[in-house]
mmCIF file of C-alpha atoms in Angstrom:
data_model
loop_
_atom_site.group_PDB
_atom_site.id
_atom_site.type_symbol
_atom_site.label_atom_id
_atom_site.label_comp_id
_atom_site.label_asym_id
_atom_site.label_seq_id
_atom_site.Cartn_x
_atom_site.Cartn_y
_atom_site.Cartn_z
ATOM 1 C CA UNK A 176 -7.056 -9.220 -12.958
ATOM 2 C CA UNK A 177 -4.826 -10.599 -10.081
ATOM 3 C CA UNK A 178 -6.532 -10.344 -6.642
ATOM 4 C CA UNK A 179 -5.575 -10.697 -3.506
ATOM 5 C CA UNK A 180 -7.865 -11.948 -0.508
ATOM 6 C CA UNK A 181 -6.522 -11.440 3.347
ATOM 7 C CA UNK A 182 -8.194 -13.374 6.057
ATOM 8 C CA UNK A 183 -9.913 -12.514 8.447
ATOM 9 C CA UNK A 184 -11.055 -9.037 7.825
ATOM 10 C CA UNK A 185 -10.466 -8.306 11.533
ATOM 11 C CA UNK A 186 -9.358 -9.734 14.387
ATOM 12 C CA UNK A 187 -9.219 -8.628 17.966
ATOM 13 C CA UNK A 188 -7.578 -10.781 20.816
ATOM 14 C CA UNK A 189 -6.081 -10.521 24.601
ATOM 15 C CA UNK A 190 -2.507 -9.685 24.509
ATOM 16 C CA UNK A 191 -0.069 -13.233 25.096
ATOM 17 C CA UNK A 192 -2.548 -15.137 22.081
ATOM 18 C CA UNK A 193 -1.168 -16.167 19.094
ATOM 19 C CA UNK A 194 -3.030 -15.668 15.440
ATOM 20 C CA UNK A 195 -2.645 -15.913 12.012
ATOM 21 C CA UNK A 196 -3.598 -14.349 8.875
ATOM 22 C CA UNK A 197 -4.021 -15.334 5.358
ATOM 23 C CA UNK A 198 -3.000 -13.655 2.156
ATOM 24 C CA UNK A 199 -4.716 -15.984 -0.984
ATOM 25 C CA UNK A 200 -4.592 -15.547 -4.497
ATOM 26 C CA UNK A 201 -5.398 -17.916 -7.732
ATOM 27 C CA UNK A 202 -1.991 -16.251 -9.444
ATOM 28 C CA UNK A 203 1.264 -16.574 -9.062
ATOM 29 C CA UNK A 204 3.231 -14.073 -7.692
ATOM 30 C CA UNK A 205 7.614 -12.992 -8.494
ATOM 31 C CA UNK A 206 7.614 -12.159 -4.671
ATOM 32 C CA UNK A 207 5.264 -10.937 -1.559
ATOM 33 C CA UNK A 208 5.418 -8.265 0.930
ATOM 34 C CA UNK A 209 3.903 -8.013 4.195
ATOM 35 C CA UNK A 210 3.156 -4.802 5.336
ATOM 36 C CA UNK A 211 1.899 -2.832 8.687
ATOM 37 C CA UNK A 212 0.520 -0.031 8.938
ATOM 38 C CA UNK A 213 -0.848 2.493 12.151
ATOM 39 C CA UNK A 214 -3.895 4.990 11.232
ATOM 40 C CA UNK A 215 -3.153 8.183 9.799
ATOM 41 C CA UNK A 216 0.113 7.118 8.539
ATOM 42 C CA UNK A 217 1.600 4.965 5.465
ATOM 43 C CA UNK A 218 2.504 1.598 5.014
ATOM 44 C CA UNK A 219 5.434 -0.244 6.466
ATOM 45 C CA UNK A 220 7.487 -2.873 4.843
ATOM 46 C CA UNK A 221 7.887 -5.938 7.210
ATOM 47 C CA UNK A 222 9.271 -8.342 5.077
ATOM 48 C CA UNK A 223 9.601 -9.636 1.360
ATOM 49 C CA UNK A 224 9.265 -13.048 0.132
ATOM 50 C CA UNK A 225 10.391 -14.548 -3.061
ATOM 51 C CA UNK A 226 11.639 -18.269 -2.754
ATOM 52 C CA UNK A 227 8.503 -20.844 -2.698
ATOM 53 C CA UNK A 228 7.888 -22.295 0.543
ATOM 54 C CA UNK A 229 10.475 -19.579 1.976
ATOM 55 C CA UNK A 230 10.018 -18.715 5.994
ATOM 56 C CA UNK A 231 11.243 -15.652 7.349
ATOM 57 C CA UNK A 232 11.077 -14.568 11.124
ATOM 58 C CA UNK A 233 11.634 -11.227 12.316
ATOM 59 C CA UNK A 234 11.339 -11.640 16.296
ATOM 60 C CA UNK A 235 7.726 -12.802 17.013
ATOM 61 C CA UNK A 236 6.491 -12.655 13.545
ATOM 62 C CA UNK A 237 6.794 -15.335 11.028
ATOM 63 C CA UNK A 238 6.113 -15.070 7.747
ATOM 64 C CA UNK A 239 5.742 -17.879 5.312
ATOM 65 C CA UNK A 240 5.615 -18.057 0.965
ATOM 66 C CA UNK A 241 3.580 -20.889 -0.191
ATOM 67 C CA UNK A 242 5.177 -23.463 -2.369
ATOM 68 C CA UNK A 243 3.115 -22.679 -6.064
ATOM 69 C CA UNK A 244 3.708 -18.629 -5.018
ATOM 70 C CA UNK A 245 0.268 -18.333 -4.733
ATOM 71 C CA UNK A 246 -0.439 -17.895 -1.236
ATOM 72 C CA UNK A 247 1.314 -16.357 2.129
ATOM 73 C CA UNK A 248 0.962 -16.235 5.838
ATOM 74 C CA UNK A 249 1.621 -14.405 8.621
ATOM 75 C CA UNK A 250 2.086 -15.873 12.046
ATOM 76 C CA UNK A 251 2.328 -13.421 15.456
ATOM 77 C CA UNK A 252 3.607 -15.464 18.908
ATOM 78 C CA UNK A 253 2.143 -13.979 21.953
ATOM 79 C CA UNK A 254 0.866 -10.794 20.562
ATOM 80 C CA UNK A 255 1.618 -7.586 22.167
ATOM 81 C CA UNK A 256 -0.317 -4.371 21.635
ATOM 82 C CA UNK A 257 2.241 -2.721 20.033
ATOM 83 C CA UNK A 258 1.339 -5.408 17.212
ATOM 84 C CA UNK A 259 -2.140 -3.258 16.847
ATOM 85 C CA UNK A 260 -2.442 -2.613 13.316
ATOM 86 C CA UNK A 261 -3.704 -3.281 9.202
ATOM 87 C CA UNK A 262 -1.504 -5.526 8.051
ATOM 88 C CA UNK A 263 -1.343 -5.424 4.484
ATOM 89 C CA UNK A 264 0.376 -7.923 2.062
ATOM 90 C CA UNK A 265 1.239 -7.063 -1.899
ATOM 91 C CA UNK A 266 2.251 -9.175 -4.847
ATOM 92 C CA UNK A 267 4.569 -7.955 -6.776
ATOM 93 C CA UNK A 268 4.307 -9.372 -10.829
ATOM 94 C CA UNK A 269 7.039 -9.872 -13.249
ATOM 95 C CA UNK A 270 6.537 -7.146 -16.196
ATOM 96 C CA UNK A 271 4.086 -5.135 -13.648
ATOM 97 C CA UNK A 272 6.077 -2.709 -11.793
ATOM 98 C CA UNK A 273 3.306 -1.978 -9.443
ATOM 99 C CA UNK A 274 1.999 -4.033 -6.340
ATOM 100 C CA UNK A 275 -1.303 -5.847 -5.892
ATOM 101 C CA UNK A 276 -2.099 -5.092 -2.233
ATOM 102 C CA UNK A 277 -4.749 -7.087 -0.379
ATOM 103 C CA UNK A 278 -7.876 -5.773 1.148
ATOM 104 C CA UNK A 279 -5.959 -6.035 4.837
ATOM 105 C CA UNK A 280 -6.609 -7.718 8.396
ATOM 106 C CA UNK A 281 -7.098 -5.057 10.918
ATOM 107 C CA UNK A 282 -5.764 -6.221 14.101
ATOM 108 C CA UNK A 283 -6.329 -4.933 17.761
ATOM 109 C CA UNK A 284 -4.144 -6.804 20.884
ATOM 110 C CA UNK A 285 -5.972 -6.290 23.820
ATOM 111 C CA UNK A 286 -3.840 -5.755 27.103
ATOM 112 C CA UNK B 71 17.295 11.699 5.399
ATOM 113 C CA UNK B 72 13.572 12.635 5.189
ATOM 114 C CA UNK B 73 11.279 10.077 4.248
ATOM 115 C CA UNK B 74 8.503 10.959 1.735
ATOM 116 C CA UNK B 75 6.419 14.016 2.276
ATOM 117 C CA UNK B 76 2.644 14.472 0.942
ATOM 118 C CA UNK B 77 1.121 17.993 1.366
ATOM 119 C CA UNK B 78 -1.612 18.697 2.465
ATOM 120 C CA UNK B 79 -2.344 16.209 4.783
ATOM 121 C CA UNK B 80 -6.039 16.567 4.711
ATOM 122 C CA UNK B 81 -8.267 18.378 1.976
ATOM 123 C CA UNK B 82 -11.406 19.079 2.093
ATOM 124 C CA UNK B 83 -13.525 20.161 -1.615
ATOM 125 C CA UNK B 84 -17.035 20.351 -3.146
ATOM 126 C CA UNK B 85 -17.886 18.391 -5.368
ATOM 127 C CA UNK B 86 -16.987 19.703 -8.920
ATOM 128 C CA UNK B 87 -13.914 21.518 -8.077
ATOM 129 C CA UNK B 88 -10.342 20.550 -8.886
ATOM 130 C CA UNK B 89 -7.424 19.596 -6.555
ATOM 131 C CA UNK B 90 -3.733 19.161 -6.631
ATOM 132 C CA UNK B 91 -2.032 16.848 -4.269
ATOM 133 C CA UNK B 92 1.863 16.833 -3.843
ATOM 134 C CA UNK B 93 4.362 14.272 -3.326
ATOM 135 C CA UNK B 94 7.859 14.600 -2.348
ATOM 136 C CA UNK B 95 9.978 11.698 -2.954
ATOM 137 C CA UNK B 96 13.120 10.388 -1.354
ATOM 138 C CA UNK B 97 16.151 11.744 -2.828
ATOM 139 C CA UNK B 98 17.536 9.563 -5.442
ATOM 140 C CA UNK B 99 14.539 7.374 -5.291
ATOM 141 C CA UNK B 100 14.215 7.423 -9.290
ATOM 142 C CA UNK B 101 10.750 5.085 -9.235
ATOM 143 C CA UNK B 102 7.353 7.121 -7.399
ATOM 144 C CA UNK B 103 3.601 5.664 -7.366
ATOM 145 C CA UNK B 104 0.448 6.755 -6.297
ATOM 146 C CA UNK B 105 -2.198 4.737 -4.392
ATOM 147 C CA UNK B 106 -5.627 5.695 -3.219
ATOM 148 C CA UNK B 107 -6.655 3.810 -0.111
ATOM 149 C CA UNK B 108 -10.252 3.200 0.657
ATOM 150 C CA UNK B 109 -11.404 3.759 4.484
ATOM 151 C CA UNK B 110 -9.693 0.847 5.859
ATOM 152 C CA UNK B 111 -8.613 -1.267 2.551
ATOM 153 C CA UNK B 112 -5.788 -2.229 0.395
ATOM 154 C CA UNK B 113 -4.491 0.101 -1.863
ATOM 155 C CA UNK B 114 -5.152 0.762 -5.390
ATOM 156 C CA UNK B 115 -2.722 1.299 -7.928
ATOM 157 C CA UNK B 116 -2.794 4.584 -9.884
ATOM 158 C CA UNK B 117 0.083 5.747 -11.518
ATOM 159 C CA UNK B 118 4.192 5.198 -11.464
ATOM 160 C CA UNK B 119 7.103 6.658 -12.674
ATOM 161 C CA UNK B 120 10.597 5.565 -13.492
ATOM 162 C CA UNK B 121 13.211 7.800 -14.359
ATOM 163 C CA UNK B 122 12.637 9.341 -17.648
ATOM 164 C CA UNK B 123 10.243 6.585 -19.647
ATOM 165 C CA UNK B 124 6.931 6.983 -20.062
ATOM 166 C CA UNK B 125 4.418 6.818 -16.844
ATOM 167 C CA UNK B 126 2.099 3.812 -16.306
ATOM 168 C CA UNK B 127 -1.399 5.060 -16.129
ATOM 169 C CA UNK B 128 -2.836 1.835 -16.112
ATOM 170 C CA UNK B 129 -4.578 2.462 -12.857
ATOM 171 C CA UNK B 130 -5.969 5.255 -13.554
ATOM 172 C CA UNK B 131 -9.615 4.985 -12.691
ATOM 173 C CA UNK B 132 -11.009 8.059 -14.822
ATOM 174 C CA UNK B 133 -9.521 10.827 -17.788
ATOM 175 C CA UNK B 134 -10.466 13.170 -15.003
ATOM 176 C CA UNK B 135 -7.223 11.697 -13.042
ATOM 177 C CA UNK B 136 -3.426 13.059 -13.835
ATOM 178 C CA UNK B 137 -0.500 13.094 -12.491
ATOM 179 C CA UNK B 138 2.974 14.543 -13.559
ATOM 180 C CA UNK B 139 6.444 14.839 -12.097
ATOM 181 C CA UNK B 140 8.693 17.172 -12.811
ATOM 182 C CA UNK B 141 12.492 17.154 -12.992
ATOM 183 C CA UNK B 142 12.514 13.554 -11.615
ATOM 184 C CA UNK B 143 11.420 14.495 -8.404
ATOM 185 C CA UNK B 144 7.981 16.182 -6.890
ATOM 186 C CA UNK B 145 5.025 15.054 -8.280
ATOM 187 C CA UNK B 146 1.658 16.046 -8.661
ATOM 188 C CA UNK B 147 -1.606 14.317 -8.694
ATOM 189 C CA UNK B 148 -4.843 16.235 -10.037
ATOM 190 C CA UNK B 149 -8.232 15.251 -10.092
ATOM 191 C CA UNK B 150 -10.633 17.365 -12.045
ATOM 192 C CA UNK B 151 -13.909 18.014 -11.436
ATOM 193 C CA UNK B 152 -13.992 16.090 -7.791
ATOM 194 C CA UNK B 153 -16.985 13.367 -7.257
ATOM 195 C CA UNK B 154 -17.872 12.060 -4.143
ATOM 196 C CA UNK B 155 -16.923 8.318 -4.906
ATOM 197 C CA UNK B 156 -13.331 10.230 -5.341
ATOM 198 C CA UNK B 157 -12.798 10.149 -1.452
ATOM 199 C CA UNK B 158 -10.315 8.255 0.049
ATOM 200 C CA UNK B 159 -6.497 8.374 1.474
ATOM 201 C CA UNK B 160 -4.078 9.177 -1.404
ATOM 202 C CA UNK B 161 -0.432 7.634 -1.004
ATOM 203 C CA UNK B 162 2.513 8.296 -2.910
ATOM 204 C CA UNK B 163 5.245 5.787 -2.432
ATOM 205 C CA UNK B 164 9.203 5.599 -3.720
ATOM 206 C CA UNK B 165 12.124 3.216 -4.246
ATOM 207 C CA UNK B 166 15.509 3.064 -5.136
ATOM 208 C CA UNK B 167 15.213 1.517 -8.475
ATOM 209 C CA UNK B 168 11.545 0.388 -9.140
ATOM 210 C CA UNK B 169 12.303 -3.388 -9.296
ATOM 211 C CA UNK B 170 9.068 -5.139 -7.689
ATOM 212 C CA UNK B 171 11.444 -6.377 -4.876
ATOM 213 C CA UNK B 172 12.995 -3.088 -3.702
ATOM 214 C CA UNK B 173 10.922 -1.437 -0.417
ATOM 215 C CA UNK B 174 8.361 0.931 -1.206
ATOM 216 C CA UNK B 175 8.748 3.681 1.236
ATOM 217 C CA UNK B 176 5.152 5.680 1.471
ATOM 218 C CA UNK B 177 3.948 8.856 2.835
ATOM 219 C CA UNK B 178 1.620 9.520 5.031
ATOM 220 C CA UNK B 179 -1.075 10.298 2.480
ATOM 221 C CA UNK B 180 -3.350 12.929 1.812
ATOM 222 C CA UNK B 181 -7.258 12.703 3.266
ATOM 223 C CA UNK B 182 -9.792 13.949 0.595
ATOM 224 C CA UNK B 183 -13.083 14.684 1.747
ATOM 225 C CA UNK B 184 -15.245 15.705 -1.200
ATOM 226 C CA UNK B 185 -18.686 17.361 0.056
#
């Protein structure tokens, strides 16, 4: 069974920080997407990975696949509320059309 | 164009009944899943579809748990005989071509409460 582990579990800081969160797994993975998502709605794509060691930036977020495919990060400069969310990532398998999401890191920016 | 659309957006059962919940994909999205979503987790697989072949039920957690979609489009997820544990946020995603790279749009899900 492929698993994926996000880290932390939650996180709350004063808008202007920076954080990170994890997204860990012992398998290998075609490709990995990073999603957000706000309550009482459904999951938004941010971002898909698929070249090891491959960095993507989309304004203040970077995003980062690790070298083996194992493992992926997400990086947010000077956090804004608006950034309040779960963020979710999902490994996508070759021969497995469905995604293996991550538990999430729910994330409240504090004005 | 109109993203996907889940009805009802909240249902609330007893435990033992049966309920239907309703996706409505993207147009010309030929690939749909189904997730459940745990208060505040990742989502489970359940089911997909692609075009005409034969659904993958692999994540199907019990035989009380089906799903069907007709005419390449709507589909329906049932869950007989409702159980408590059977709670949680049920999302139906689409894409294009259901390659694991192409975007998953989702719906907003359905909330079932089973009493």
């Amino acid at each position: 069974t492929q698993l994926l582990e996000q880290s932390p579990q939650f996180l709350s800081i004063q808008e202007g920080e920076n954080l990170t969160v994890y997204c860990n797994s012992s398998s290998v993975f075609s490709s990995l997407q990073w999603y957000r998502q706000e309550p009482g709605e459904g999951p938004v794509l941010l971002v898909t990975v698929v070249t090891g060691g491959e960095v993507k930036k989309l304004k203040r977020l970077t995003f980062q696949f690790g070298d083996a495919r194992k493992d992926s990060s997400l990086h947010i400069t000077a956090a804004q509320p608006g950034d309040t969310g779960l963020y979710l990532c999902a490994g996508a398998s070759t021969g497995r059309r469905a995604l293996t999401f991550g538990s999430g890191t729910r994330l409240q920016v504090q004005p | 164009g109109a993203g996907v659309s889940q009805s009802p957006s909240n249902k609330v059962t007893e435990k033992g009944k049966d309920v239907e919940l309703r996706c409505d994909p993207i147009s010309g999205h030929t690939a749909l899943y189904w997730y459940r979503q745990s208060l505040g987790q990742g989502l489970e697989f359940l089911i997909y579809f692609q075009g005409n072949s034969a659904p993958d039920k692999s994540g199907l957690p019990s035989d009380r748990f089906s799903a069907e979609r007709t005419g390449g489009s709507v589909s329906t997820l049932t869950i007989q005989r409702t159980q408590q544990e059977d709670s949680a946020v049920y999302l139906c995603a689409s894409s294009l071509s259901g390659r694991s790279t192409d975007t998953q749009y989702f719906g907003p899900g359905t909330r079932l409460t089973v009493l």
